[in-house]
Amino acid sequence: MIDIHSHILPGVDDGSVDMKESLNMAKKAVEAGITHLFATPHHLNEKYVNVKSDIIDRAGRLNESLQQENIPLTIHLGQEVRIHRDIFISLEKEEILTLDDNGRYLLLELPSGSVPTYTHEVIYELLLKGITPIIVHPERNKELIENHKLLFELVQEGALTQLTSGSIIGQFGKNVKSFSKKIIEHNLAHFIATDAHNIGTRGFTLQEAYETITKTYGIQRTFYFKENAEQLIKGQSPSVEKPEPFKKKILGIF
Ligand SMILES: [Fe+2]
């Protein structure tokens, strides 16, 4: 399996603290059935700055260590970029790293509590540059939980989304799980990834999430998500189903 979002690089953010932990995470990822893992450190999220050149360097070193230890996992390049007014300055300075550094897809993180008004502009400008933003874990964003229509709009505008496997299996609570289901049912989700930070509570639960999706929606839906991740690795476009709008609330109830 391919996992497009993780914090496996050692000592760069709130994920793995050192190489020992990174190698332990890698072993767990392999045990969980993952063969290709995107290392996507936080960037510009007020606490962490991880520019493209550093990530390329560190991912290279991790890949070397994995080979030395005979751990059959390939680390791919990536970055989780917090939406920010300076994102285009960072892009000009070549600090931004798209997935596999191929200039086509970017993991974009919103603040957990809100959706800045300039999000629409950022999506538009990125698309103009040929970069499709993949909004990570929209199901955990407070404003989107309260305003489903806004997520529909962002996808209509051309953004893709990635749900966290832990959300689907209930690790982030009932509300997040139920919103994840709604996102899938309205064709607003395009990828599932672990966003793994460690081998404990934020681990590699991709298989469990796919099993839940298969049980709920059938194997075709799981194939859809798996194939989209494969398309990314091949440098091809993932398939995007037509987003379904949320029905209007009637007496405050969906
Ligand atoms: Fe993340």
PDB file of N, CA and C in Angstrom, residues 78-160:
ATOM      1  N   GLY A  78       7.881  14.775   0.201  1.00  0.00           N
ATOM      2  CA  GLY A  78       6.654  15.552   0.335  1.00  0.00           C
ATOM      3  C   GLY A  78       6.793  16.555   1.457  1.00  0.00           C
ATOM      4  N   GLN A  79       5.731  17.278   1.705  1.00  0.00           N
ATOM      5  CA  GLN A  79       5.737  18.337   2.717  1.00  0.00           C
ATOM      6  C   GLN A  79       4.274  18.642   3.041  1.00  0.00           C
ATOM      7  N   GLU A  80       3.995  18.945   4.297  1.00  0.00           N
ATOM      8  CA  GLU A  80       2.637  19.348   4.665  1.00  0.00           C
ATOM      9  C   GLU A  80       2.678  20.849   4.915  1.00  0.00           C
ATOM     10  N   VAL A  81       2.154  21.590   3.963  1.00  0.00           N
ATOM     11  CA  VAL A  81       2.291  23.046   3.999  1.00  0.00           C
ATOM     12  C   VAL A  81       1.058  23.678   4.624  1.00  0.00           C
ATOM     13  N   ARG A  82       1.250  24.390   5.718  1.00  0.00           N
ATOM     14  CA  ARG A  82       0.141  25.124   6.325  1.00  0.00           C
ATOM     15  C   ARG A  82      -0.227  26.301   5.427  1.00  0.00           C
ATOM     16  N   ILE A  83      -1.529  26.463   5.217  1.00  0.00           N
ATOM     17  CA  ILE A  83      -1.952  27.584   4.375  1.00  0.00           C
ATOM     18  C   ILE A  83      -1.501  28.889   5.032  1.00  0.00           C
ATOM     19  N   HIS A  84      -1.014  29.794   4.222  1.00  0.00           N
ATOM     20  CA  HIS A  84      -0.340  30.957   4.754  1.00  0.00           C
ATOM     21  C   HIS A  84      -0.311  32.001   3.653  1.00  0.00           C
ATOM     22  N   ARG A  85      -0.389  33.266   4.047  1.00  0.00           N
ATOM     23  CA  ARG A  85      -0.336  34.313   3.022  1.00  0.00           C
ATOM     24  C   ARG A  85       1.006  34.297   2.287  1.00  0.00           C
ATOM     25  N   ASP A  86       2.050  33.837   2.979  1.00  0.00           N
ATOM     26  CA  ASP A  86       3.399  33.843   2.385  1.00  0.00           C
ATOM     27  C   ASP A  86       3.703  32.590   1.568  1.00  0.00           C
ATOM     28  N   ILE A  87       2.702  31.772   1.339  1.00  0.00           N
ATOM     29  CA  ILE A  87       2.950  30.492   0.660  1.00  0.00           C
ATOM     30  C   ILE A  87       3.583  30.710  -0.728  1.00  0.00           C
ATOM     31  N   PHE A  88       3.174  31.790  -1.403  1.00  0.00           N
ATOM     32  CA  PHE A  88       3.714  31.992  -2.753  1.00  0.00           C
ATOM     33  C   PHE A  88       5.139  32.554  -2.726  1.00  0.00           C
ATOM     34  N   ILE A  89       5.448  33.274  -1.629  1.00  0.00           N
ATOM     35  CA  ILE A  89       6.837  33.738  -1.457  1.00  0.00           C
ATOM     36  C   ILE A  89       7.721  32.508  -1.235  1.00  0.00           C
ATOM     37  N   SER A  90       7.219  31.608  -0.382  1.00  0.00           N
ATOM     38  CA  SER A  90       7.945  30.368  -0.090  1.00  0.00           C
ATOM     39  C   SER A  90       8.113  29.521  -1.367  1.00  0.00           C
ATOM     40  N   LEU A  91       7.096  29.558  -2.205  1.00  0.00           N
ATOM     41  CA  LEU A  91       7.139  28.806  -3.470  1.00  0.00           C
ATOM     42  C   LEU A  91       8.207  29.399  -4.403  1.00  0.00           C
ATOM     43  N   GLU A  92       8.235  30.739  -4.473  1.00  0.00           N
ATOM     44  CA  GLU A  92       9.246  31.404  -5.312  1.00  0.00           C
ATOM     45  C   GLU A  92      10.663  31.123  -4.834  1.00  0.00           C
ATOM     46  N   LYS A  93      10.814  31.028  -3.513  1.00  0.00           N
ATOM     47  CA  LYS A  93      12.145  30.770  -2.943  1.00  0.00           C
ATOM     48  C   LYS A  93      12.534  29.299  -3.038  1.00  0.00           C
ATOM     49  N   GLU A  94      11.683  28.515  -3.693  1.00  0.00           N
ATOM     50  CA  GLU A  94      11.936  27.063  -3.850  1.00  0.00           C
ATOM     51  C   GLU A  94      12.003  26.351  -2.506  1.00  0.00           C
ATOM     52  N   GLU A  95      11.154  26.797  -1.564  1.00  0.00           N
ATOM     53  CA  GLU A  95      11.116  26.138  -0.246  1.00  0.00           C
ATOM     54  C   GLU A  95      10.007  25.097  -0.179  1.00  0.00           C
ATOM     55  N   ILE A  96       9.089  25.166  -1.143  1.00  0.00           N
ATOM     56  CA  ILE A  96       7.927  24.276  -1.135  1.00  0.00           C
ATOM     57  C   ILE A  96       8.256  23.005  -1.917  1.00  0.00           C
ATOM     58  N   LEU A  97       7.804  21.894  -1.347  1.00  0.00           N
ATOM     59  CA  LEU A  97       8.093  20.591  -1.966  1.00  0.00           C
ATOM     60  C   LEU A  97       6.778  19.887  -2.295  1.00  0.00           C
ATOM     61  N   THR A  98       6.529  19.702  -3.573  1.00  0.00           N
ATOM     62  CA  THR A  98       5.327  18.979  -3.993  1.00  0.00           C
ATOM     63  C   THR A  98       5.584  17.472  -3.827  1.00  0.00           C
ATOM     64  N   LEU A  99       4.539  16.681  -3.923  1.00  0.00           N
ATOM     65  CA  LEU A  99       4.706  15.237  -3.751  1.00  0.00           C
ATOM     66  C   LEU A  99       5.618  14.694  -4.848  1.00  0.00           C
ATOM     67  N   ASP A 100       6.587  13.918  -4.448  1.00  0.00           N
ATOM     68  CA  ASP A 100       7.610  13.376  -5.362  1.00  0.00           C
ATOM     69  C   ASP A 100       8.363  14.478  -6.110  1.00  0.00           C
ATOM     70  N   ASP A 101       8.256  15.703  -5.624  1.00  0.00           N
ATOM     71  CA  ASP A 101       8.933  16.856  -6.227  1.00  0.00           C
ATOM     72  C   ASP A 101       8.634  16.972  -7.730  1.00  0.00           C
ATOM     73  N   ASN A 102       7.383  16.620  -8.105  1.00  0.00           N
ATOM     74  CA  ASN A 102       7.102  16.696  -9.541  1.00  0.00           C
ATOM     75  C   ASN A 102       6.228  17.904  -9.930  1.00  0.00           C
ATOM     76  N   GLY A 103       6.036  18.803  -8.951  1.00  0.00           N
ATOM     77  CA  GLY A 103       5.360  20.070  -9.262  1.00  0.00           C
ATOM     78  C   GLY A 103       3.870  19.956  -9.527  1.00  0.00           C
ATOM     79  N   ARG A 104       3.252  18.856  -9.128  1.00  0.00           N
ATOM     80  CA  ARG A 104       1.836  18.689  -9.481  1.00  0.00           C
ATOM     81  C   ARG A 104       0.862  18.642  -8.298  1.00  0.00           C
ATOM     82  N   TYR A 105       1.258  18.025  -7.200  1.00  0.00           N
ATOM     83  CA  TYR A 105       0.344  17.888  -6.059  1.00  0.00           C
ATOM     84  C   TYR A 105       1.031  18.327  -4.771  1.00  0.00           C
ATOM     85  N   LEU A 106       0.266  19.028  -3.939  1.00  0.00           N
ATOM     86  CA  LEU A 106       0.819  19.598  -2.715  1.00  0.00           C
ATOM     87  C   LEU A 106      -0.114  19.299  -1.536  1.00  0.00           C
ATOM     88  N   LEU A 107       0.435  18.797  -0.439  1.00  0.00           N
ATOM     89  CA  LEU A 107      -0.405  18.609   0.749  1.00  0.00           C
ATOM     90  C   LEU A 107      -0.575  19.954   1.435  1.00  0.00           C
ATOM     91  N   LEU A 108      -1.824  20.390   1.537  1.00  0.00           N
ATOM     92  CA  LEU A 108      -2.136  21.702   2.104  1.00  0.00           C
ATOM     93  C   LEU A 108      -2.926  21.521   3.399  1.00  0.00           C
ATOM     94  N   GLU A 109      -2.391  22.123   4.472  1.00  0.00           N
ATOM     95  CA  GLU A 109      -3.045  21.995   5.785  1.00  0.00           C
ATOM     96  C   GLU A 109      -3.752  23.293   6.150  1.00  0.00           C
ATOM     97  N   LEU A 110      -4.995  23.172   6.608  1.00  0.00           N
ATOM     98  CA  LEU A 110      -5.730  24.336   7.103  1.00  0.00           C
ATOM     99  C   LEU A 110      -5.502  24.410   8.618  1.00  0.00           C
ATOM    100  N   PRO A 111      -5.695  25.585   9.227  1.00  0.00           N
ATOM    101  CA  PRO A 111      -5.648  25.616  10.693  1.00  0.00           C
ATOM    102  C   PRO A 111      -6.742  24.686  11.214  1.00  0.00           C
ATOM    103  N   SER A 112      -6.563  24.100  12.434  1.00  0.00           N
ATOM    104  CA  SER A 112      -7.544  23.094  12.861  1.00  0.00           C
ATOM    105  C   SER A 112      -8.920  23.696  13.155  1.00  0.00           C
ATOM    106  N   GLY A 113      -8.942  24.992  13.510  1.00  0.00           N
ATOM    107  CA  GLY A 113     -10.223  25.560  13.920  1.00  0.00           C
ATOM    108  C   GLY A 113     -10.969  26.333  12.851  1.00  0.00           C
ATOM    109  N   SER A 114     -10.313  26.667  11.762  1.00  0.00           N
ATOM    110  CA  SER A 114     -10.977  27.574  10.819  1.00  0.00           C
ATOM    111  C   SER A 114     -10.503  27.362   9.387  1.00  0.00           C
ATOM    112  N   VAL A 115     -11.189  28.066   8.492  1.00  0.00           N
ATOM    113  CA  VAL A 115     -10.770  28.082   7.089  1.00  0.00           C
ATOM    114  C   VAL A 115     -10.558  29.559   6.730  1.00  0.00           C
ATOM    115  N   PRO A 116      -9.313  29.995   6.572  1.00  0.00           N
ATOM    116  CA  PRO A 116      -9.092  31.416   6.269  1.00  0.00           C
ATOM    117  C   PRO A 116      -9.819  31.822   4.987  1.00  0.00           C
ATOM    118  N   THR A 117     -10.273  33.071   4.957  1.00  0.00           N
ATOM    119  CA  THR A 117     -11.043  33.516   3.788  1.00  0.00           C
ATOM    120  C   THR A 117     -10.209  33.447   2.507  1.00  0.00           C
ATOM    121  N   TYR A 118      -8.888  33.604   2.633  1.00  0.00           N
ATOM    122  CA  TYR A 118      -8.049  33.594   1.431  1.00  0.00           C
ATOM    123  C   TYR A 118      -7.776  32.184   0.897  1.00  0.00           C
ATOM    124  N   THR A 119      -8.379  31.149   1.530  1.00  0.00           N
ATOM    125  CA  THR A 119      -8.175  29.766   1.064  1.00  0.00           C
ATOM    126  C   THR A 119      -8.577  29.619  -0.409  1.00  0.00           C
ATOM    127  N   HIS A 120      -9.706  30.244  -0.777  1.00  0.00           N
ATOM    128  CA  HIS A 120     -10.185  30.149  -2.165  1.00  0.00           C
ATOM    129  C   HIS A 120      -9.132  30.691  -3.140  1.00  0.00           C
ATOM    130  N   GLU A 121      -8.557  31.848  -2.764  1.00  0.00           N
ATOM    131  CA  GLU A 121      -7.528  32.468  -3.616  1.00  0.00           C
ATOM    132  C   GLU A 121      -6.300  31.579  -3.744  1.00  0.00           C
ATOM    133  N   VAL A 122      -5.883  30.996  -2.619  1.00  0.00           N
ATOM    134  CA  VAL A 122      -4.686  30.145  -2.632  1.00  0.00           C
ATOM    135  C   VAL A 122      -4.921  28.935  -3.543  1.00  0.00           C
ATOM    136  N   ILE A 123      -6.100  28.330  -3.448  1.00  0.00           N
ATOM    137  CA  ILE A 123      -6.414  27.185  -4.320  1.00  0.00           C
ATOM    138  C   ILE A 123      -6.337  27.629  -5.786  1.00  0.00           C
ATOM    139  N   TYR A 124      -6.956  28.764  -6.074  1.00  0.00           N
ATOM    140  CA  TYR A 124      -6.990  29.275  -7.445  1.00  0.00           C
ATOM    141  C   TYR A 124      -5.582  29.535  -7.978  1.00  0.00           C
ATOM    142  N   GLU A 125      -4.780  30.220  -7.176  1.00  0.00           N
ATOM    143  CA  GLU A 125      -3.417  30.581  -7.616  1.00  0.00           C
ATOM    144  C   GLU A 125      -2.541  29.339  -7.785  1.00  0.00           C
ATOM    145  N   LEU A 126      -2.690  28.374  -6.878  1.00  0.00           N
ATOM    146  CA  LEU A 126      -1.904  27.138  -7.008  1.00  0.00           C
ATOM    147  C   LEU A 126      -2.282  26.412  -8.294  1.00  0.00           C
ATOM    148  N   LEU A 127      -3.592  26.323  -8.558  1.00  0.00           N
ATOM    149  CA  LEU A 127      -4.044  25.638  -9.780  1.00  0.00           C
ATOM    150  C   LEU A 127      -3.509  26.335 -11.025  1.00  0.00           C
ATOM    151  N   LEU A 128      -3.457  27.664 -10.978  1.00  0.00           N
ATOM    152  CA  LEU A 128      -2.902  28.415 -12.118  1.00  0.00           C
ATOM    153  C   LEU A 128      -1.448  28.038 -12.379  1.00  0.00           C
ATOM    154  N   LYS A 129      -0.741  27.681 -11.295  1.00  0.00           N
ATOM    155  CA  LYS A 129       0.662  27.283 -11.430  1.00  0.00           C
ATOM    156  C   LYS A 129       0.806  25.793 -11.740  1.00  0.00           C
ATOM    157  N   GLY A 130      -0.322  25.138 -11.953  1.00  0.00           N
ATOM    158  CA  GLY A 130      -0.290  23.712 -12.293  1.00  0.00           C
ATOM    159  C   GLY A 130      -0.167  22.796 -11.083  1.00  0.00           C
ATOM    160  N   ILE A 131      -0.344  23.388  -9.880  1.00  0.00           N
ATOM    161  CA  ILE A 131      -0.238  22.586  -8.652  1.00  0.00           C
ATOM    162  C   ILE A 131      -1.633  22.375  -8.071  1.00  0.00           C
ATOM    163  N   THR A 132      -2.023  21.117  -7.892  1.00  0.00           N
ATOM    164  CA  THR A 132      -3.319  20.816  -7.282  1.00  0.00           C
ATOM    165  C   THR A 132      -3.129  20.622  -5.781  1.00  0.00           C
ATOM    166  N   PRO A 133      -3.791  21.460  -4.975  1.00  0.00           N
ATOM    167  CA  PRO A 133      -3.664  21.256  -3.528  1.00  0.00           C
ATOM    168  C   PRO A 133      -4.512  20.074  -3.053  1.00  0.00           C
ATOM    169  N   ILE A 134      -3.929  19.266  -2.202  1.00  0.00           N
ATOM    170  CA  ILE A 134      -4.677  18.187  -1.539  1.00  0.00           C
ATOM    171  C   ILE A 134      -4.862  18.635  -0.093  1.00  0.00           C
ATOM    172  N   ILE A 135      -6.094  18.998   0.253  1.00  0.00           N
ATOM    173  CA  ILE A 135      -6.357  19.482   1.617  1.00  0.00           C
ATOM    174  C   ILE A 135      -6.336  18.283   2.558  1.00  0.00           C
ATOM    175  N   VAL A 136      -5.439  18.338   3.548  1.00  0.00           N
ATOM    176  CA  VAL A 136      -5.308  17.192   4.455  1.00  0.00           C
ATOM    177  C   VAL A 136      -6.306  17.298   5.608  1.00  0.00           C
ATOM    178  N   HIS A 137      -6.738  16.180   6.046  1.00  0.00           N
ATOM    179  CA  HIS A 137      -7.735  16.003   7.117  1.00  0.00           C
ATOM    180  C   HIS A 137      -8.786  17.109   7.260  1.00  0.00           C
ATOM    181  N   PRO A 138      -9.579  17.356   6.215  1.00  0.00           N
ATOM    182  CA  PRO A 138     -10.667  18.343   6.348  1.00  0.00           C
ATOM    183  C   PRO A 138     -11.687  17.914   7.413  1.00  0.00           C
ATOM    184  N   GLU A 139     -11.743  16.587   7.661  1.00  0.00           N
ATOM    185  CA  GLU A 139     -12.735  16.063   8.624  1.00  0.00           C
ATOM    186  C   GLU A 139     -12.436  16.480  10.059  1.00  0.00           C
ATOM    187  N   ARG A 140     -11.206  17.001  10.286  1.00  0.00           N
ATOM    188  CA  ARG A 140     -10.845  17.417  11.639  1.00  0.00           C
ATOM    189  C   ARG A 140     -10.883  18.935  11.784  1.00  0.00           C
ATOM    190  N   ASN A 141     -11.371  19.627  10.775  1.00  0.00           N
ATOM    191  CA  ASN A 141     -11.410  21.093  10.829  1.00  0.00           C
ATOM    192  C   ASN A 141     -12.770  21.564  11.381  1.00  0.00           C
ATOM    193  N   LYS A 142     -12.716  22.329  12.483  1.00  0.00           N
ATOM    194  CA  LYS A 142     -13.955  22.739  13.174  1.00  0.00           C
ATOM    195  C   LYS A 142     -14.919  23.491  12.268  1.00  0.00           C
ATOM    196  N   GLU A 143     -14.395  24.418  11.488  1.00  0.00           N
ATOM    197  CA  GLU A 143     -15.289  25.221  10.641  1.00  0.00           C
ATOM    198  C   GLU A 143     -15.955  24.354   9.574  1.00  0.00           C
ATOM    199  N   LEU A 144     -15.206  23.416   9.018  1.00  0.00           N
ATOM    200  CA  LEU A 144     -15.789  22.550   7.989  1.00  0.00           C
ATOM    201  C   LEU A 144     -16.811  21.591   8.593  1.00  0.00           C
ATOM    202  N   ILE A 145     -16.563  21.145   9.848  1.00  0.00           N
ATOM    203  CA  ILE A 145     -17.541  20.266  10.515  1.00  0.00           C
ATOM    204  C   ILE A 145     -18.874  21.006  10.656  1.00  0.00           C
ATOM    205  N   GLU A 146     -18.782  22.311  10.909  1.00  0.00           N
ATOM    206  CA  GLU A 146     -20.010  23.095  11.071  1.00  0.00           C
ATOM    207  C   GLU A 146     -20.572  23.589   9.740  1.00  0.00           C
ATOM    208  N   ASN A 147     -19.735  23.651   8.740  1.00  0.00           N
ATOM    209  CA  ASN A 147     -20.163  24.207   7.452  1.00  0.00           C
ATOM    210  C   ASN A 147     -19.714  23.276   6.311  1.00  0.00           C
ATOM    211  N   HIS A 148     -20.471  22.194   6.127  1.00  0.00           N
ATOM    212  CA  HIS A 148     -20.115  21.199   5.108  1.00  0.00           C
ATOM    213  C   HIS A 148     -20.041  21.801   3.710  1.00  0.00           C
ATOM    214  N   LYS A 149     -20.939  22.769   3.487  1.00  0.00           N
ATOM    215  CA  LYS A 149     -21.035  23.376   2.156  1.00  0.00           C
ATOM    216  C   LYS A 149     -19.700  23.993   1.726  1.00  0.00           C
ATOM    217  N   LEU A 150     -18.983  24.520   2.705  1.00  0.00           N
ATOM    218  CA  LEU A 150     -17.696  25.156   2.398  1.00  0.00           C
ATOM    219  C   LEU A 150     -16.707  24.120   1.842  1.00  0.00           C
ATOM    220  N   LEU A 151     -16.727  22.909   2.384  1.00  0.00           N
ATOM    221  CA  LEU A 151     -15.829  21.869   1.857  1.00  0.00           C
ATOM    222  C   LEU A 151     -16.223  21.526   0.414  1.00  0.00           C
ATOM    223  N   PHE A 152     -17.543  21.421   0.191  1.00  0.00           N
ATOM    224  CA  PHE A 152     -18.017  21.162  -1.170  1.00  0.00           C
ATOM    225  C   PHE A 152     -17.483  22.238  -2.127  1.00  0.00           C
ATOM    226  N   GLU A 153     -17.552  23.493  -1.678  1.00  0.00           N
ATOM    227  CA  GLU A 153     -17.074  24.604  -2.531  1.00  0.00           C
ATOM    228  C   GLU A 153     -15.582  24.473  -2.849  1.00  0.00           C
ATOM    229  N   LEU A 154     -14.792  24.131  -1.826  1.00  0.00           N
ATOM    230  CA  LEU A 154     -13.332  24.024  -2.036  1.00  0.00           C
ATOM    231  C   LEU A 154     -13.017  22.925  -3.050  1.00  0.00           C
ATOM    232  N   VAL A 155     -13.769  21.813  -2.980  1.00  0.00           N
ATOM    233  CA  VAL A 155     -13.539  20.718  -3.936  1.00  0.00           C
ATOM    234  C   VAL A 155     -14.030  21.131  -5.324  1.00  0.00           C
ATOM    235  N   GLN A 156     -15.165  21.814  -5.359  1.00  0.00           N
ATOM    236  CA  GLN A 156     -15.675  22.341  -6.649  1.00  0.00           C
ATOM    237  C   GLN A 156     -14.644  23.254  -7.310  1.00  0.00           C
ATOM    238  N   GLU A 157     -13.930  23.993  -6.463  1.00  0.00           N
ATOM    239  CA  GLU A 157     -12.934  24.942  -6.984  1.00  0.00           C
ATOM    240  C   GLU A 157     -11.668  24.236  -7.472  1.00  0.00           C
ATOM    241  N   GLY A 158     -11.579  22.934  -7.207  1.00  0.00           N
ATOM    242  CA  GLY A 158     -10.457  22.173  -7.764  1.00  0.00           C
ATOM    243  C   GLY A 158      -9.507  21.561  -6.763  1.00  0.00           C
ATOM    244  N   ALA A 159      -9.783  21.765  -5.461  1.00  0.00           N
ATOM    245  CA  ALA A 159      -8.921  21.125  -4.460  1.00  0.00           C
ATOM    246  C   ALA A 159      -9.308  19.650  -4.338  1.00  0.00           C
ATOM    247  N   LEU A 160      -8.352  18.818  -3.987  1.00  0.00           N
ATOM    248  CA  LEU A 160      -8.636  17.432  -3.631  1.00  0.00           C
ATOM    249  C   LEU A 160      -8.531  17.337  -2.116  1.00  0.00           C
TER     250      LEU A 160
END
